[in-house]
Structure formats: C-alpha cells, structure tokens
Coordinates of C-alpha atoms and ligand atoms in Angstrom, one line a residue:
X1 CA -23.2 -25.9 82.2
X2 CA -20.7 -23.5 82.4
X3 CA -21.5 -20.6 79.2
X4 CA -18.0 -18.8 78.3
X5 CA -18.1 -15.1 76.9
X6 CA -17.7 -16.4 73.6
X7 CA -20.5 -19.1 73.4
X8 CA -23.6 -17.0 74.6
X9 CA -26.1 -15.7 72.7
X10 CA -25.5 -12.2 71.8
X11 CA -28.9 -10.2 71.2
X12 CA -29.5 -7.1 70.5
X13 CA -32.1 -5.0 72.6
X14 CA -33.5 -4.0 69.4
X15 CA -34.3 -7.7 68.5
X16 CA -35.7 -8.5 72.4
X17 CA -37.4 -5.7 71.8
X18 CA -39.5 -6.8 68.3
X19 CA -39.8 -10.3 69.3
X20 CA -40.3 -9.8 73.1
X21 CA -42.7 -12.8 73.4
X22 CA -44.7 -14.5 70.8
X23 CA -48.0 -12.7 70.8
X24 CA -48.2 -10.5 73.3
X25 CA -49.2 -6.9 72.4
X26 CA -46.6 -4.9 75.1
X27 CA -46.6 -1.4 74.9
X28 CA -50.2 0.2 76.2
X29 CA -52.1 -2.9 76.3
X30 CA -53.9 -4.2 79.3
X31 CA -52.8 -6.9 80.8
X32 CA -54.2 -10.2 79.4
X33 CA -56.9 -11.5 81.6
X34 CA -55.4 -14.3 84.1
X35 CA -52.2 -12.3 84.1
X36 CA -51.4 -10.7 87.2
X37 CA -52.4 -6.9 87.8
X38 CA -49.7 -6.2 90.3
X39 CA -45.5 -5.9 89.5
X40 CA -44.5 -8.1 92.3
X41 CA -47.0 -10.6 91.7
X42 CA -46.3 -10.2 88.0
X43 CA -42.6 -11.1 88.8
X44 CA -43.4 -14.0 91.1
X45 CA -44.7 -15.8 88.4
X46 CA -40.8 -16.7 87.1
X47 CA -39.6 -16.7 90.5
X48 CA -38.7 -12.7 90.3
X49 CA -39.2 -10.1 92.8
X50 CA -40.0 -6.4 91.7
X51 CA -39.2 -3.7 94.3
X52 CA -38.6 0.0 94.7
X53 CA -36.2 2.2 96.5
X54 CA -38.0 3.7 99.7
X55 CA -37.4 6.8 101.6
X56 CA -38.8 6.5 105.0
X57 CA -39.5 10.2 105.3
X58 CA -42.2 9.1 102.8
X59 CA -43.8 6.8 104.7
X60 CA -46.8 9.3 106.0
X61 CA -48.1 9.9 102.9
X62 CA -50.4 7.6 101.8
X63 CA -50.6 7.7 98.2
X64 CA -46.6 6.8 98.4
X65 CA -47.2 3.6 101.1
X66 CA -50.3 2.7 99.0
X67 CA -48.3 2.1 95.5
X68 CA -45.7 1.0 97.9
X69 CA -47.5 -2.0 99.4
X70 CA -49.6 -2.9 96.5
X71 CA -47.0 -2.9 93.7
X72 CA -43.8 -4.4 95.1
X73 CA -42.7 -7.2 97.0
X74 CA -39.0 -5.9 97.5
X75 CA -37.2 -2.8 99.2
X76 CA -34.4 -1.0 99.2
X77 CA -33.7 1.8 101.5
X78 CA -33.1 5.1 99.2
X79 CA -30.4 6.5 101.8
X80 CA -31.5 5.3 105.2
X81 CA -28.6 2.4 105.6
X82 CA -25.8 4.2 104.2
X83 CA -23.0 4.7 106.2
X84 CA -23.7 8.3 107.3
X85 CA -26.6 7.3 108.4
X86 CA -26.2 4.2 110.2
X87 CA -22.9 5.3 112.3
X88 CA -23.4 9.1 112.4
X89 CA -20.5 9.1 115.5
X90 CA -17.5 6.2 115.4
X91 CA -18.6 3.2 117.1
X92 CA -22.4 4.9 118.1
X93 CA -25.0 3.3 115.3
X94 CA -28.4 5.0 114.3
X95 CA -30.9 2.6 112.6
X96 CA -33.9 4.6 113.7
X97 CA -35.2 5.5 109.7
X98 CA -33.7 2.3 108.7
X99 CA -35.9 0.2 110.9
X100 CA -39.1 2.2 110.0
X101 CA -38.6 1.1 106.5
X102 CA -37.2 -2.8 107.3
X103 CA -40.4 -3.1 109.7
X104 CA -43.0 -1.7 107.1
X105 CA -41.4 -4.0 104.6
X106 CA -41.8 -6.8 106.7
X107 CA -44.9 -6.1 108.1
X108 CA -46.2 -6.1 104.3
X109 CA -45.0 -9.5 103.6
X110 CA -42.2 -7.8 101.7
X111 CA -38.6 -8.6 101.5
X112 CA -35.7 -6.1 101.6
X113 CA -32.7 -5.3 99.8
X114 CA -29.5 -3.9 102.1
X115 CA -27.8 -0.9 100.8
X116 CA -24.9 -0.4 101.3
X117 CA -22.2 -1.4 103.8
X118 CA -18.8 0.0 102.3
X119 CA -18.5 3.0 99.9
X120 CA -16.1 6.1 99.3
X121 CA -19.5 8.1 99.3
X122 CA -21.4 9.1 102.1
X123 CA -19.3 8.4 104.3
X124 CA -20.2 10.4 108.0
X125 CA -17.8 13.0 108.7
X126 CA -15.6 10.8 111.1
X127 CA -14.5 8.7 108.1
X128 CA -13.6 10.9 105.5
X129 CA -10.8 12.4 106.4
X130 CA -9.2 8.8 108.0
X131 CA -7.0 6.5 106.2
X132 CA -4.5 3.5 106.4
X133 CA -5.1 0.7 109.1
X134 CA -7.7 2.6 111.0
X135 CA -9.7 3.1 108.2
X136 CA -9.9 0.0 107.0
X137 CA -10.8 -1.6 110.5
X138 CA -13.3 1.5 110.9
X139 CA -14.8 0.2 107.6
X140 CA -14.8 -3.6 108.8
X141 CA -15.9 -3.0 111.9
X142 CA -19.2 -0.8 110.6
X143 CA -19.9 -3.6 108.1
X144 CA -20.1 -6.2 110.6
X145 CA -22.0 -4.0 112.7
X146 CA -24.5 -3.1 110.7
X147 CA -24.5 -6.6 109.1
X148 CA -25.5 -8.2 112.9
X149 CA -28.1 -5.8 113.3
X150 CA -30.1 -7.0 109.8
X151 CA -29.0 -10.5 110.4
X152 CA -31.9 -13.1 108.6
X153 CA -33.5 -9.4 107.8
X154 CA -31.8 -8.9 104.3
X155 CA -32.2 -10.6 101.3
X156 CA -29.1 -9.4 99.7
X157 CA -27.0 -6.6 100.6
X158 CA -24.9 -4.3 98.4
X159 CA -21.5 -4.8 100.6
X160 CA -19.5 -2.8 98.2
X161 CA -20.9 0.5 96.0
X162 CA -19.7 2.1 93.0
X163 CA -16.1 1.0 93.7
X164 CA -14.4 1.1 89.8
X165 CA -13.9 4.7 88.0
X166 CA -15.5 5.7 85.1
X167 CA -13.6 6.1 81.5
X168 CA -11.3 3.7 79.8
X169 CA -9.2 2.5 82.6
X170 CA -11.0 -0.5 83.7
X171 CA -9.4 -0.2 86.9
X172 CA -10.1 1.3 90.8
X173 CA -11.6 4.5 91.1
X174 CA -9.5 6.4 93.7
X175 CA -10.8 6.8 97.2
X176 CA -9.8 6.6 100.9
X177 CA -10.8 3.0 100.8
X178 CA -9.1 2.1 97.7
X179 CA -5.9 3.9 99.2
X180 CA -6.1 1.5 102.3
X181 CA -4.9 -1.2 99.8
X182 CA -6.6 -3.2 96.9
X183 CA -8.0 -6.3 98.7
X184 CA -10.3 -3.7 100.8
X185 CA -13.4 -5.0 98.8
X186 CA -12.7 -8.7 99.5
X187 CA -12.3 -8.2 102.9
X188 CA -15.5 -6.3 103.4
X189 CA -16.9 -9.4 101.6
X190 CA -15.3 -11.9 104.2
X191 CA -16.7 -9.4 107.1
X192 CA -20.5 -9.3 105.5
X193 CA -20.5 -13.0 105.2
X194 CA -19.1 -13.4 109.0
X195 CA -21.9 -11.4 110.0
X196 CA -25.0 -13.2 108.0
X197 CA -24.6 -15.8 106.5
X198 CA -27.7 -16.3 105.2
X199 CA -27.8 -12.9 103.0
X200 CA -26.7 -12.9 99.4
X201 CA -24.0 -11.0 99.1
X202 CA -23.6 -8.6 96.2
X203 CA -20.5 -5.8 94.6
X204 CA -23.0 -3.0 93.1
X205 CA -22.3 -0.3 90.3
X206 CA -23.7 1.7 88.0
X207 CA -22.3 2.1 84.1
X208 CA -21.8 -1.2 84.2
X209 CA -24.4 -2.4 81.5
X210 CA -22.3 -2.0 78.0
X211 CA -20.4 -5.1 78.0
X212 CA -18.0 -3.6 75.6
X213 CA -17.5 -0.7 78.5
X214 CA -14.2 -1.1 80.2
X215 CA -15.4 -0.5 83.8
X216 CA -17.9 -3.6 82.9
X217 CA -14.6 -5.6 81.8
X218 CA -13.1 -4.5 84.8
X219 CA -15.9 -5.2 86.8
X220 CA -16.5 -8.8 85.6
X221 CA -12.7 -9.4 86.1
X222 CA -13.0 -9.1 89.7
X223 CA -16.1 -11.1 90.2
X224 CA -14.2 -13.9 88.0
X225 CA -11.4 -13.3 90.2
X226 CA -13.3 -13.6 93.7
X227 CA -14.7 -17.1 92.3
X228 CA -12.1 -18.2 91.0
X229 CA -10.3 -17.5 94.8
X230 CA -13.7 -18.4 96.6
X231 CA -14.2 -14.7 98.2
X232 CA -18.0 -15.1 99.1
X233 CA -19.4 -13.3 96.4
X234 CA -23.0 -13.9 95.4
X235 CA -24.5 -11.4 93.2
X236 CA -23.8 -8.3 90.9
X237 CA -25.8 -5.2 91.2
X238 CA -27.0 -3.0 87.7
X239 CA -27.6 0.5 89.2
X240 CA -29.0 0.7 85.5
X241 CA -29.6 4.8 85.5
X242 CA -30.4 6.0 82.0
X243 CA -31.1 8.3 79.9
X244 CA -30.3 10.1 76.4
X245 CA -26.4 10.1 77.4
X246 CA -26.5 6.8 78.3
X247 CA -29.4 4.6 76.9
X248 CA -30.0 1.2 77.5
X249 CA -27.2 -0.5 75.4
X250 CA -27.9 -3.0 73.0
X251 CA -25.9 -5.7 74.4
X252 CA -27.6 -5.7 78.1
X253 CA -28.6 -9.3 77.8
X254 CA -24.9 -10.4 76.7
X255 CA -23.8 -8.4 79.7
X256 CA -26.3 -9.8 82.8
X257 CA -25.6 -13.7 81.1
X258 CA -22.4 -13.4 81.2
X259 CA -21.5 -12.2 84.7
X260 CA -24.5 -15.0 85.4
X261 CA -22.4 -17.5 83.5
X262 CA -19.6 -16.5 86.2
X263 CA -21.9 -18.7 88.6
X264 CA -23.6 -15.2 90.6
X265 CA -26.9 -13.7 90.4
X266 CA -27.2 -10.6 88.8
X267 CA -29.9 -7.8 89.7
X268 CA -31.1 -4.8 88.4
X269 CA -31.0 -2.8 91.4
X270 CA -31.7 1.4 90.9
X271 CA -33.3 1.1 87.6
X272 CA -34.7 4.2 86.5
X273 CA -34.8 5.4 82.7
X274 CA -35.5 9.3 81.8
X275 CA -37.8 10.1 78.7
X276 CA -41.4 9.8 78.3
X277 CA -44.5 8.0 76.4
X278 CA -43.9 5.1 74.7
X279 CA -40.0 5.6 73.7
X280 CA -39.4 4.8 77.5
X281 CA -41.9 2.1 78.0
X282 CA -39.7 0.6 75.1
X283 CA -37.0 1.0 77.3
X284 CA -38.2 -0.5 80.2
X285 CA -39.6 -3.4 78.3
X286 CA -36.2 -4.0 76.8
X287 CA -34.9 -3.7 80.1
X288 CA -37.2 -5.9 81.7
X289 CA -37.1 -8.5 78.9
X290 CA -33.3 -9.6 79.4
X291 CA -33.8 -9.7 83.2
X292 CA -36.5 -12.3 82.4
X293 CA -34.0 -14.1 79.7
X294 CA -31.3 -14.4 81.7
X295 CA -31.9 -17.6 84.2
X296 CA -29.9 -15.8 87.4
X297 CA -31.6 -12.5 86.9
X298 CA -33.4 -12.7 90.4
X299 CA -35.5 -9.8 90.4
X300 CA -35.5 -5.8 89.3
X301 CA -35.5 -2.9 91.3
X302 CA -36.8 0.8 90.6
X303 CA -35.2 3.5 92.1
X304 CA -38.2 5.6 93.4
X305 CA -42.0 5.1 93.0
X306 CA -43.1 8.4 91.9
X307 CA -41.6 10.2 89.2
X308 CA -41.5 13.5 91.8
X309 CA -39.9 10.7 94.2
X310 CA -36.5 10.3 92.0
X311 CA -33.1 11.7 92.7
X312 CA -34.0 13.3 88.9
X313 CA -36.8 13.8 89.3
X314 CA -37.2 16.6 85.9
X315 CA -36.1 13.6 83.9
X316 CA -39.6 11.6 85.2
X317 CA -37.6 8.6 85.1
X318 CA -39.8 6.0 87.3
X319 CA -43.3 4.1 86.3
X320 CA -45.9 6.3 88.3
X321 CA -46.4 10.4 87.7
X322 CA -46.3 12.7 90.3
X323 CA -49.9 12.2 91.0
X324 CA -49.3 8.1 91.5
X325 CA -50.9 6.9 88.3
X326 CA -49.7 4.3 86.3
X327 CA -47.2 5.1 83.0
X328 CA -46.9 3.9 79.6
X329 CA -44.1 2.0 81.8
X330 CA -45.4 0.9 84.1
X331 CA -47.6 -1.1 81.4
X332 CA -44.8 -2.5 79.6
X333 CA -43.0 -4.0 82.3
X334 CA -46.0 -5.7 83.8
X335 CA -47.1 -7.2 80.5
X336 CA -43.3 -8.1 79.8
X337 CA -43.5 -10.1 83.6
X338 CA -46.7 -11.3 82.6
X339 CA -46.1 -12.9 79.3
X340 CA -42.7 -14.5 80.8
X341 CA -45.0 -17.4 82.0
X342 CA -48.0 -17.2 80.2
X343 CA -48.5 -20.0 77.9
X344 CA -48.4 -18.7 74.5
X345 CA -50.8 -19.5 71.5
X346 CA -48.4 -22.3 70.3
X347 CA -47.7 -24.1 73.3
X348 CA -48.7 -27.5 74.2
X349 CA -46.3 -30.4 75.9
X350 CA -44.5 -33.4 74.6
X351 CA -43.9 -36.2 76.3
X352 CA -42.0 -39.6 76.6
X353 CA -41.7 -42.5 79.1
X354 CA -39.1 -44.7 80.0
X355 CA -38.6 -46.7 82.5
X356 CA -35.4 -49.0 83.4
X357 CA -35.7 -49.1 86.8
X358 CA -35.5 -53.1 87.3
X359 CA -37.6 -52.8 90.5
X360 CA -40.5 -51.6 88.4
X361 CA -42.0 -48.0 88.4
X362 CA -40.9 -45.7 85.8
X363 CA -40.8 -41.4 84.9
X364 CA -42.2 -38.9 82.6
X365 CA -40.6 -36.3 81.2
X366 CA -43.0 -33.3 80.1
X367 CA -41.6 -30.5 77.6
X368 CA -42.9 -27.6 77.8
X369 CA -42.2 -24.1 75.4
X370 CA -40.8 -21.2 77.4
X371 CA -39.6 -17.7 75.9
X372 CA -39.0 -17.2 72.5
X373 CA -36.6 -14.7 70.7
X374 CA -35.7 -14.1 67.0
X375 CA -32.1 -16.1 67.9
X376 CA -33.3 -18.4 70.9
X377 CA -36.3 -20.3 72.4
X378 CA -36.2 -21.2 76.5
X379 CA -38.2 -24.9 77.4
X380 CA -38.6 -26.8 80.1
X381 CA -38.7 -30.3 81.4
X382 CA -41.1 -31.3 84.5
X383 CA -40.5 -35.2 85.5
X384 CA -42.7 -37.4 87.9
X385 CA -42.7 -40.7 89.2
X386 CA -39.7 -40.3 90.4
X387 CA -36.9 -37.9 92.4
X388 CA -33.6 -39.9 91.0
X389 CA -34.5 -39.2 87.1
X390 CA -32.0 -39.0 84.0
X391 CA -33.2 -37.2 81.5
X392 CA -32.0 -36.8 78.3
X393 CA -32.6 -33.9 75.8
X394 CA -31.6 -34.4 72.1
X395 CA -32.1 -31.0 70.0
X396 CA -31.3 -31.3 65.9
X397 CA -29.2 -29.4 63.8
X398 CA -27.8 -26.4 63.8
X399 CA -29.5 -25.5 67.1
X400 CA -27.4 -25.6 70.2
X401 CA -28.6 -25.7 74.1
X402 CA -26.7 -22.5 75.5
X403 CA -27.8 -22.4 79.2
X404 CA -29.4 -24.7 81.3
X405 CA -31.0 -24.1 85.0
X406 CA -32.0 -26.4 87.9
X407 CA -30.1 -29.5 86.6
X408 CA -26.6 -30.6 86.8
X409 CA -26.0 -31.2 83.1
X410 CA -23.5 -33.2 81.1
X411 CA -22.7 -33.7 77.4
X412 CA -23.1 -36.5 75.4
X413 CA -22.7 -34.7 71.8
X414 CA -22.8 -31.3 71.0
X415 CA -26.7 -32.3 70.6
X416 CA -27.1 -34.1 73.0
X417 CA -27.4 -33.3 76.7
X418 CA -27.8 -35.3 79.9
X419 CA -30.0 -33.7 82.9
X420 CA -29.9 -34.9 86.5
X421 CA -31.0 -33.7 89.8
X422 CA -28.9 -30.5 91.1
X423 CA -31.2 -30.0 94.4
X424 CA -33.9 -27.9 92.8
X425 CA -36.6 -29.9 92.3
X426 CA -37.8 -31.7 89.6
X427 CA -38.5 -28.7 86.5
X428 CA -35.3 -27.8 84.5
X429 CA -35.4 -25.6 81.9
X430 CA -32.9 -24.6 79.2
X431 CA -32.1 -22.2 76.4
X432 CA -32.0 -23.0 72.7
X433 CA -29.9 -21.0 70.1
X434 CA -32.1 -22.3 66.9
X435 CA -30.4 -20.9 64.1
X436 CA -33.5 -21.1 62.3
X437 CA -34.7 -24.3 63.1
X438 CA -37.6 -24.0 65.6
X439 CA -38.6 -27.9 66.4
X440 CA -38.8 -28.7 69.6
X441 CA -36.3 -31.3 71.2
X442 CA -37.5 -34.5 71.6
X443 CA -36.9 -35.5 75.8
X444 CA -36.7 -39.0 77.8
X445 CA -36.7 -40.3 80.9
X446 CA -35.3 -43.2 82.7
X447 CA -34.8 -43.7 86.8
X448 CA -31.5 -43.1 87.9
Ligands
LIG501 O1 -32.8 15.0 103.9 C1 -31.9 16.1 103.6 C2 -32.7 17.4 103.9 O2 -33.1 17.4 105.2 C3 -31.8 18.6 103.5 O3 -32.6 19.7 103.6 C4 -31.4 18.4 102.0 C5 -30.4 19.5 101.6 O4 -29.4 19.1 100.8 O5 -30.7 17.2 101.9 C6 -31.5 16.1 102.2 O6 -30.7 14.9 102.0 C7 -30.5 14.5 100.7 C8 -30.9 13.0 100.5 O7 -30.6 12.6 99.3 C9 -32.4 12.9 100.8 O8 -33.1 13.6 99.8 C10 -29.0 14.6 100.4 O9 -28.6 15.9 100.4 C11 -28.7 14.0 99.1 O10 -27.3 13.9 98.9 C12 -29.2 12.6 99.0 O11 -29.1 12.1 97.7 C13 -29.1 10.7 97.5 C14 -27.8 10.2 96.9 O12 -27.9 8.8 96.6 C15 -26.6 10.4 97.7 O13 -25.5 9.9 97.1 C16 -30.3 10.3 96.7 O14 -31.5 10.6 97.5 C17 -30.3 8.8 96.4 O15 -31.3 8.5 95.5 C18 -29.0 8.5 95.7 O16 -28.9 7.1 95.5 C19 -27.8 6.7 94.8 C20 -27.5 5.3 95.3 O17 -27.3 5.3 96.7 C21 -26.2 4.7 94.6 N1 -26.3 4.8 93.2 C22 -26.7 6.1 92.7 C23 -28.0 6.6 93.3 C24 -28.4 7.9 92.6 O18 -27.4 8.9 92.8

C-alpha cells in the first residue's frame, strides 16, 4: 500500500511515549524474564539490528571490545572509512584501521554499516582545494574504489553525508561537491551501486528528524525525486544527535513513516541524546519506540559505546558511563526492543478457514495482536496449508488499515483489504488507526 503524507498516522512522542506497549513497565525495570538481556538480540526479535559506532584505536581495551561484542550485532566505523582516511594520497588507498574494525565485526558474527563514501567534510587534503570535472571524477573514482574493496562486506553504506544546509532554505548546502553541479549526489549513487550491488544504499543527514523542518522537506524531496527517476536509492540515514537545543521532536514517527512510505528503509544511524537519569531514558525510549513502529525502520545505531567514547562526550550522551555500566538508557531501549514482540497480557489468536481450492486442501489464517498505541494497534496474519493464499482482512468502523508489510495488498472497500503473497513469506502484518474502536479484524483464507 502506498501511505501519502497526508494519510499516516500522526503521533506525538509524548503519546508513544505514555502508551509505549500495553503493560510493560519501561523506564528502570528489568527486563521481563524470557526477554532477551542483550540489545542486538533484543532487536532481532522484530527483525532489527542494534549497533554502535566503533573506533578501532579502541579495540585494545577490553572493557570497550567486551560491551562491543556482547551488546551489538551492527558496526559503523566512527572515522576509519571516511575519505581522509581511506585515500590519504589521490589514487593510493589506506584501509589499514578500516579493516581492523570490518574483520572484528565479522569475526563476531556482526554486520557492518559503511560510512561514508562522498562528503564536503573530511575530505584529505588533495581534494579540498579541487573542483569542476576533476573533482567530480576524483569523487567517483574513490567511491567505486572504496566500494570494490567492501564488496558483499557492507550491509548498507552511507554514499552521501550531510549534503543539505541547515536553516530555512530546504535546499543544497554549499560545498566543492555541490559546486561540481547538482546531480553530483545521484551520480555517486549510480557509482556505489556499480560497485556492490548487493549493499543498501543509503543518503545520510543529521537535523533531519522534525518533519515540519525544511531541510527534512528538502531532504524527502530528493529521495521522492530519486524514486520517482529510479536513482538506486535504498535507505535514509537519521544521524539523530540531540540534546536540549534540539530534542527529540514530537513528530519523529510521522517523519521515519513517511520517507518509509516513499518505498526506502529508514535508519537511525549516530543516535546519541545528551542529558541524564530518567529524562534521557525517556528519550531514548521514545526514540526507540517509533523505530519499532515504523515497518522499514531496519535497525538503530548509537554513536559511541561509552559515554567517555562520544564526540560529546561532557554531554554523556550514549547508554554505558565511563566506567562501562549500563544506564537508565540503556534499560529503556532494551525493554522497548523487548516488548516489541513480546506477547502482551491481552493477546491470544483468531482464526478462520477457508478453503476453495477445487483440488481439495485448504488455509488458515491466524491473527495475532502486535503493538498498540493510544491512535493505532499493529497485527498480524500467519497462513499455512498453503504458499498461493488470499487472504482477506475486514476491520469495522471508523478504524482504517494505514500500513501494511510483507503482502502485496489491494482494496476492496475502505474496510476491506485483500492480502497476497509479495515474496516474504507467509506472516503479514499491518497497522490499524482505531479511532477508538479496539476489536480486532475478523481475517479469511482461501487458496489462490
Ligand atoms: O586521532 C586524532 C589524534 O591523533 C589527534 O591528536 C587529535 C587532535 O585533533 O585528532 C584526532 O582525530 C580526531 C578524530 O575525531 C578521532 O578522535 C579528529 O581531530 C576529529 O575531527 C574527529 O572527529 C570526528 C568527526 O566526526 C569528524 O567530522 C568524530 O570522532 C566523529 O564522531 C564525528 O562523527 C560525525 C559523523 O561522521 C557524521 N555525523 C556527525 C558525527 C558527529 O560529528
């Protein structure tokens, strides 16, 4: 289904943050037993990933790489594949600190995140002062490079950083790339893909969260843009830095569905939130809640382990202290991952059979309650008995299904929907504005 601006759920932080998940206790509790104890495990239970900027200069030291290899199951290098440090001389490439942290990633079962090919900061010496035509091959040429090099190593890299200006404009921000001419992003895109085609590729920003922001307009209209035009864009990238100057906004949910609603992944990818105690667990469990509610929010990264770790480090911005021991933070976000999939106190299944398949043999369609917000409720449908299933999912009045995910969908009525097959098995899920009316939707099945 495809969700326009104007038909998604808006929600407030304030009411993800009261009505976070039915029952479950978030801020300083312990996590329910059964519930995963670990953040990356914690994540994998909806699919997620949870991972942490590295800095391979920190790789010695034991209390780091021990957080590091319990906690998270994805990695970003903090500085080590930035352009500076990956093509020090033109044309002569350095990926000695780079490999050290892809290698220990690896090694740990762990995945990484790539970071980041093109940007108009930290740029070697060599490139800052070029411009026109050779710059702009200079640029290709080192994103191919380096692409080749991490080829089926990356998950998703960051092709393009921080490449709109701040303020009301909504437009470029000025930079020896941007001067080499406007399709510079795009083409960077095209050269990333030509080099793996198996990574996600992803435009990354920070101040990018407000959706009422005018760099998030402007932002959003390109990635429409590079759809619409089929540039091989795959994901957007939240930086997602805050602090008292620039909390988490209230409409972060509105803002990750709709760029997801744009058909792209979004990711939370250098999340760290100054403050302390339990006014920035609140934070991150509001941050971490609309990850979870939005169905292409693939995973969240913090930007640091240790709060001595981070690029702020005064603001103790991150989920572990100095001395490595778990925050008020760190609690909330692993009892928000945890309650994403945990069945909660009300839940149970429905079910209904139908078969028409005139060679015998039949399906069955299983509901099953998901999330629940004060505006919303997620559920999902698991069939067997057969691969080629139609289901059909009628909700009643005045609810509405807003999203749907792992079915190609169609509309019968506004309230009713049609679900088939779209490749991804045979669980589909959807989201339910209610409007106050909280009864489930009745589901059937019959063989395609
Ligand atoms: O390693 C050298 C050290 O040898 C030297 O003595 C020291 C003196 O200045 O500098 C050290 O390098 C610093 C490096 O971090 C490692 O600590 C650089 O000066 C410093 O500029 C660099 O800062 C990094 C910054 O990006 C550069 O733009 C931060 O660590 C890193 O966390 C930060 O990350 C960025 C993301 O890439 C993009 N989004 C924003 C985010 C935060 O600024």
């Amino acid at each position: 289904m495809t969700l326009t601006a104007k038909s998604v759920a808006r929600v407030t932080l304030v009411s993800a943050l009261l009505t976070a998940v039915a029952g479950a206790a978030v801020i300083g509790a312990s996590p329910a037993s059964g519930a995963a104890s670990t953040l990356g495990a914690a994540a994998q239970q909806s699919g997620r990933y949870f991972g942490t900027a590295v800095a391979a200069n920190k790789l010695g030291d034991s209390t780091y790489t021990g957080i590091l290899n319990r906690e998270f199951d994805m990695v970003t290098a903090e500085n080590e594949m930035k352009m500076d440090a990956t093509e020090p001389n033109q044309g002569q490439f350095s990926y000695g600190n780079a490999d050290r942290i892809v290698n220990q990633a690896r090694n740990q079962g762990k995945r990484v995140r790539g970071h980041a090919l093109a940007w108009h900061s930290q740029q070697p010496g060599w490139m800052q002062n070029m411009s026109g035509s050779s710059l702009r091959n200079a640029m290709l040429n080192h994103v191919t490079q380096v692409a080749s090099y991490y080829r089926g190593k990356i998950y998703a890299w960051d092709v393009v950083n921080e490449a709109f200006a701040d303020g009301s404009s909504g437009g470029r921000r000025d930079s020896n790339l941007q001067r080499t001419g406007n399709d510079w992003i795009e083409a960077a895109f095209r050269a990333a893909r030509a080099a793996d085609s198996g990574a996600k590729l992803c435009y990354n920003d920070y101040n990018t969260d407000n959706w009422s922001h005018a760099k998030t307009q402007g932002v959003y209209r390109m990635v429409q843009d590079f759809k619409s035009r089929g540039v091989p864009i795959d994901c957007v990238g939240f930086q997602a830095h805050f602090n008292s100057g620039n909390p988490v906004p209230s409409n972060y949910h509105t803002t990750l569905q709709n760029f997801a609603a744009l058909g792209v992944d979004v990711q939370i990818t250098e999340l760290d939130i100054e403050g302390s105690g339990s006014s920035q667990a609140q934070q991150y469990q509001g941050v971490t809640q609309a990850c979870l509610s939005v169905a292409r929010c693939t995973g969240i990264t913090v930007w640091g382990i240790r709060d001595s770790d981070s690029w702020r480090a005064s603001g103790t911005p991150l989920l572990f202290d100095g001395g490595g021991n778990k925050k008020a933070a760190y609690t909330s976000v692993l009892n928000v991952l945890n309650s994403g999939t945990n069945p909660g106190p009300t839940s149970t299944t429905t079910t209904t059979t139908t078969s028409s398949n005139p060679g015998g043999g039949g399906c069955t369609a299983t509901y099953s309650e998901g999330e629940k917000w004060s505006d919303r409720f997620n559920g999902n449908v698991t069939v067997t008995g057969t691969d080629n299933w139609i289901v059909t999912v009628t909700v009643s009045s005045p609810q509405r299904i807003i999203a749907t995910w792992n079915t190609s969908a169609t509309w019968d009525s506004a309230n009713v929907m049609t679900a088939r097959p779209n490749g991804n098995g045979n669980t589909f899920g959807f989201t339910i504005s209610h409007g106050g009316n909280w009864n489930w939707p009745s589901v059937s099945c019959r063989v395609g």
